[in-house]
PDB file of C-alpha atoms (C1' of nucleotides) in Angstrom:
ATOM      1  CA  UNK A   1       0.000   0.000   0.000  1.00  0.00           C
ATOM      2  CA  UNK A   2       0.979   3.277  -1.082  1.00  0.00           C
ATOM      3  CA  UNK A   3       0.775   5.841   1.332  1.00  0.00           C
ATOM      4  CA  UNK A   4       2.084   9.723   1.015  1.00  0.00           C
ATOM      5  CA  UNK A   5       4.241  10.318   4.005  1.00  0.00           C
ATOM      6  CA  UNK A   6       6.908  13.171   3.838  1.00  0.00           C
ATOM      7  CA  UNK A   7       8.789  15.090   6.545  1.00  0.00           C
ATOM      8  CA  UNK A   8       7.199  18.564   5.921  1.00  0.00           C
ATOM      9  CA  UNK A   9       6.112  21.481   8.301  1.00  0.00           C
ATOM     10  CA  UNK A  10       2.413  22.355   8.935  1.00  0.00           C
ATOM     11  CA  UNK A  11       3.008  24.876   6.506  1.00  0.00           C
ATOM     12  CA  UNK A  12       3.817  22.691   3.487  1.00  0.00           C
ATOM     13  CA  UNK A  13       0.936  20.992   4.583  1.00  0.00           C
ATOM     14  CA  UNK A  14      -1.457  23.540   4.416  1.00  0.00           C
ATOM     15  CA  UNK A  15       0.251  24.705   1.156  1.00  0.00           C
ATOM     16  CA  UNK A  16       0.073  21.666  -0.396  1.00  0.00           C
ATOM     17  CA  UNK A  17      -3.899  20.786   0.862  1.00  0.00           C
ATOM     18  CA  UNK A  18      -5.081  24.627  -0.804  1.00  0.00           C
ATOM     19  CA  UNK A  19      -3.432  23.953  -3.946  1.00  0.00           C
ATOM     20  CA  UNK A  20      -4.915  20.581  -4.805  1.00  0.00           C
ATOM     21  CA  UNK A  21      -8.240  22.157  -3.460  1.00  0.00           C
ATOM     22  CA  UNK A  22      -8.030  24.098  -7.123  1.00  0.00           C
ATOM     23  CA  UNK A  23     -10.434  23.022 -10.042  1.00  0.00           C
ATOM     24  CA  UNK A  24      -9.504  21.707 -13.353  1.00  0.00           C
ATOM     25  CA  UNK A  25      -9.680  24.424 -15.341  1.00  0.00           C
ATOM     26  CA  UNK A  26      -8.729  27.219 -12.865  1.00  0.00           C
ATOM     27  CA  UNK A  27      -6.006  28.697 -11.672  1.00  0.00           C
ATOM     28  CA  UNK A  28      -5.144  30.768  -8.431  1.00  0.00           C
ATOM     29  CA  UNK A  29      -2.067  32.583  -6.997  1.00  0.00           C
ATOM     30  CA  UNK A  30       0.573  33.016  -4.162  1.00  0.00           C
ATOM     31  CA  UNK A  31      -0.949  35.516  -2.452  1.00  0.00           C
ATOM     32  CA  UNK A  32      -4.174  33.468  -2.205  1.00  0.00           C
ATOM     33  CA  UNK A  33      -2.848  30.599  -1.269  1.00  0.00           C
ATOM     34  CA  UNK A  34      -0.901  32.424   1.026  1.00  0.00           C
ATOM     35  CA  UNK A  35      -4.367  34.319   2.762  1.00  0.00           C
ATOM     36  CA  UNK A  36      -6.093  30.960   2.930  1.00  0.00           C
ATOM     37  CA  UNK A  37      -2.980  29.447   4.676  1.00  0.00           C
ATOM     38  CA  UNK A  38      -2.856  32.839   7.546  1.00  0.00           C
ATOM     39  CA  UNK A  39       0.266  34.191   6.282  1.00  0.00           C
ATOM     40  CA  UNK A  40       1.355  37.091   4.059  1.00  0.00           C
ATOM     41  CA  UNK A  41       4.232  35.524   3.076  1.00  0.00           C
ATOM     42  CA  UNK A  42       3.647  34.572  -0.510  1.00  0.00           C
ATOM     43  CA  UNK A  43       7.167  33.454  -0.932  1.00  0.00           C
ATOM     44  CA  UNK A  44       6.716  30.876   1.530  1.00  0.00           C
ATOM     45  CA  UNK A  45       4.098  29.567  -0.637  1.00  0.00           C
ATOM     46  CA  UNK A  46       6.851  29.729  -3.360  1.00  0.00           C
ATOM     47  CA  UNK A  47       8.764  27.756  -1.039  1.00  0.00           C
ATOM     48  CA  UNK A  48       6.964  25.052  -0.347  1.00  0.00           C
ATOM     49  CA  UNK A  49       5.773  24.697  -3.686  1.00  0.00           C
ATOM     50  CA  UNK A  50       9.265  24.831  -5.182  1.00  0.00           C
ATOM     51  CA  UNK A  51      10.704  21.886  -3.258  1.00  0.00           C
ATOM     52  CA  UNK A  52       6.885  20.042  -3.842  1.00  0.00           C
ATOM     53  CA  UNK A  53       7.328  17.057  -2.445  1.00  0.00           C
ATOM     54  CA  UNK A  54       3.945  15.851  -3.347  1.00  0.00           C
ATOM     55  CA  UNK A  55       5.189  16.696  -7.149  1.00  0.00           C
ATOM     56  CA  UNK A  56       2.900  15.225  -9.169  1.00  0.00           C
ATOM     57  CA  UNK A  57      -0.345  14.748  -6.280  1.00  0.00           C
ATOM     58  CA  UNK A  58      -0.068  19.203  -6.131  1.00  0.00           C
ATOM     59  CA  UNK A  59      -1.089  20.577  -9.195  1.00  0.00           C
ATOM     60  CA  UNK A  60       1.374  23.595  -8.388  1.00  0.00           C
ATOM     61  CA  UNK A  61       1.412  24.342 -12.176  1.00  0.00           C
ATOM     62  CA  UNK A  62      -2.199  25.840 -11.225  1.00  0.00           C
ATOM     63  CA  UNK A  63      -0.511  28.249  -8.972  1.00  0.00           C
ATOM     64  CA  UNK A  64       0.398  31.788 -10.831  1.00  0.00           C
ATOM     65  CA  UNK A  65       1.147  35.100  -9.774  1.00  0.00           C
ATOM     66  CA  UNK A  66      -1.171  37.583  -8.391  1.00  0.00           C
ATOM     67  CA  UNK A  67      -0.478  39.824 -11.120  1.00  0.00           C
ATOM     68  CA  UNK A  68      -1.585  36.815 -13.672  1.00  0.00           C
ATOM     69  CA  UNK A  69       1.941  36.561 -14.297  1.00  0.00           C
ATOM     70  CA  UNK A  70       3.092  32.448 -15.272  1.00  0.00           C
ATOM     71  CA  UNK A  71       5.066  33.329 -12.723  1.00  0.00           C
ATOM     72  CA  UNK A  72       8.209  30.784 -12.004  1.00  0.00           C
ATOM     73  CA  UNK A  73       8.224  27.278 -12.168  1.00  0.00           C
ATOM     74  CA  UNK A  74      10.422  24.394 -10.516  1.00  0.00           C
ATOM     75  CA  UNK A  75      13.014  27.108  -9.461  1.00  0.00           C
ATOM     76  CA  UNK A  76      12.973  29.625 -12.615  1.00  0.00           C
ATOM     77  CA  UNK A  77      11.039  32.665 -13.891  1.00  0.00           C
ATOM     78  CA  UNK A  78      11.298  31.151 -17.691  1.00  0.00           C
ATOM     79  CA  UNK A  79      12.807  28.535 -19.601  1.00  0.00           C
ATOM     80  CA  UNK A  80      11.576  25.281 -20.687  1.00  0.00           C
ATOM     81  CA  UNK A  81       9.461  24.595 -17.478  1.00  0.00           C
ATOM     82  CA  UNK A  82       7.706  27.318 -17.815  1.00  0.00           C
ATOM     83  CA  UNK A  83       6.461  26.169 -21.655  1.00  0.00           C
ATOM     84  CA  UNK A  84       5.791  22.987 -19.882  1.00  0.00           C
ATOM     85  CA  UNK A  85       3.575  24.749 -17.222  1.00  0.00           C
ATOM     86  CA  UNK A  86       1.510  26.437 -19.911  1.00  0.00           C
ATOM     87  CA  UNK A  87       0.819  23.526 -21.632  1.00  0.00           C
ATOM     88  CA  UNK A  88      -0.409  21.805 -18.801  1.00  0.00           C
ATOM     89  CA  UNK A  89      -2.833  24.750 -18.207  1.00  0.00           C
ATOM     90  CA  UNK A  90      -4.010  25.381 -21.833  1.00  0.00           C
ATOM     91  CA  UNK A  91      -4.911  21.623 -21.621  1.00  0.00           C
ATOM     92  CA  UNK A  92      -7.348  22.731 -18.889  1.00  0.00           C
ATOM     93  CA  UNK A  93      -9.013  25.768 -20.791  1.00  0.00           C
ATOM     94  CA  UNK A  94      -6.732  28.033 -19.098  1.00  0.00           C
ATOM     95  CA  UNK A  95      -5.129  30.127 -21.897  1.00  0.00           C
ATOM     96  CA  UNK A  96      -2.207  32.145 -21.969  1.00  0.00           C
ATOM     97  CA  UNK A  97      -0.805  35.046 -23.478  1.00  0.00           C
ATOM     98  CA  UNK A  98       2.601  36.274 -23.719  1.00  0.00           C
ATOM     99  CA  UNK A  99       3.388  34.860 -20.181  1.00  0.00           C
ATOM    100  CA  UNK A 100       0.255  36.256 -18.784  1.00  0.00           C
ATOM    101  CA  UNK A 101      -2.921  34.736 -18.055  1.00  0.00           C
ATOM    102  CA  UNK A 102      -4.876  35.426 -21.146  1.00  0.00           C
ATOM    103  CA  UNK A 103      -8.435  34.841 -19.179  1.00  0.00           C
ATOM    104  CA  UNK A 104      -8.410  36.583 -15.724  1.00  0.00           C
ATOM    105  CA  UNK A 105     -11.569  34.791 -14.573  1.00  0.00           C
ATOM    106  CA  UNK A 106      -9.884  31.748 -14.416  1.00  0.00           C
ATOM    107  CA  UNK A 107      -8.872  32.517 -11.225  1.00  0.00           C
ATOM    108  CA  UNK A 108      -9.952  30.370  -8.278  1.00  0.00           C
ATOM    109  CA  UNK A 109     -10.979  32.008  -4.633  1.00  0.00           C
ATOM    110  CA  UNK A 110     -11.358  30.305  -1.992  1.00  0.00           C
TER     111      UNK A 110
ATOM    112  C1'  DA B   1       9.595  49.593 -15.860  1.00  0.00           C
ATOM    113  C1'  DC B   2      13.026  49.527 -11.956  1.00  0.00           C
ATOM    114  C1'  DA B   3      14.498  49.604  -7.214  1.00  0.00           C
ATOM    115  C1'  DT B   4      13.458  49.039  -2.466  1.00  0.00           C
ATOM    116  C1'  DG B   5      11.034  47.392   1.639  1.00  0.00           C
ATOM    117  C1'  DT B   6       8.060  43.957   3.579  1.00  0.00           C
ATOM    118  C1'  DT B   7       7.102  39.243   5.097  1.00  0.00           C
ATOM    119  C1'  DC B   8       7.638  34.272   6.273  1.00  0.00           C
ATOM    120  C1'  DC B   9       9.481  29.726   5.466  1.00  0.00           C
ATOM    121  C1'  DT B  10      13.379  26.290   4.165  1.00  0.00           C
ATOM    122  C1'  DT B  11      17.960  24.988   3.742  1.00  0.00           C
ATOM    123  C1'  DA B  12      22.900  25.133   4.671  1.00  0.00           C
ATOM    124  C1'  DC B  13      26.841  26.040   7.585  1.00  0.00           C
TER     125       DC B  13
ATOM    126  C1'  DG C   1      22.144  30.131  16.120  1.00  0.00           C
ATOM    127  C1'  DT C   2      23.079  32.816  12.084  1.00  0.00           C
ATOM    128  C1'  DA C   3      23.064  33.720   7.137  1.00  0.00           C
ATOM    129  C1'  DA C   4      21.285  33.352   2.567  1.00  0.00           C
ATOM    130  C1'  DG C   5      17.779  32.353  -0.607  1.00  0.00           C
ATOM    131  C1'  DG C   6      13.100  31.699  -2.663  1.00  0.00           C
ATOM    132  C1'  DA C   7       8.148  30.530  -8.044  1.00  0.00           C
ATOM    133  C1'  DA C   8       5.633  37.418  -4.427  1.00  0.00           C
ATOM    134  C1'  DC C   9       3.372  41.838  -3.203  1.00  0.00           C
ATOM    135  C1'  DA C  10       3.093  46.766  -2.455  1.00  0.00           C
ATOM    136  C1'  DT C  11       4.874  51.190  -2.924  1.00  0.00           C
ATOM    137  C1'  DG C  12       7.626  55.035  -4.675  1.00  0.00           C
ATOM    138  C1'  DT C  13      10.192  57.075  -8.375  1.00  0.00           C
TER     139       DT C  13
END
DNA sequence: ACATGTTCCTTAC
DNA sequence: GTAAGGAACATGT
């Protein structure tokens, strides 16, 4: 039996438990994550989601920057990743522009 | 658009 | 324990 166990905070928990609370098809961002969670620290979000233990259980290509920025990916603000995180989303009717979200009511509130 | 300050967590030494 | 970094945000120029 499979069973998810890591050595993570209650943080990356709570990180990781918003983010796969996001729809197919939508899309949210740090700072949301980050105000569900109770903290303002966005980049802690970044954190957590960076290192992403749960890689492929957290959709944490469906997090994006509260300016509908792509944002960064796996450690970078561009490169192939990034290509690779668009994909994923345009797969899920969430288009993008130039880097940007093309569709700002894709985004997901909690 | 660019630089700076803020804010909080993780990792490394 | 201290220092540095990290996928952001807000503000001022």
């Amino acid at each position: 039996m499979k069973r998810i166990v890591a050595d993570i905070t209650s943080f990356q928990r709570k990180v990781y438990d918003v983010t796969s609370r996001i729809p197919r098809g939508f899309v949210s961002t740090y700072g949301a994550v980050a105000e569900e969670i109770g903290c303002r620290s966005c980049r802690a979000v970044g954190q957590a989601l960076k290192r992403n233990p749960f890689a492929p259980v957290v959709p944490c290509h469906r997090v994006i920057a509260s300016n509908l920025s792509i944002g960064g990916f796996q450690g970078k603000t561009g490169g192939v990743s990034i290509i690779r995180k668009i994909r994923l989303l345009e797969k899920e009717d969430v288009m993008f522009r130039n880097g940007r979200l093309a569709d700002p009511a894709r985004l997901f509130r909690f």
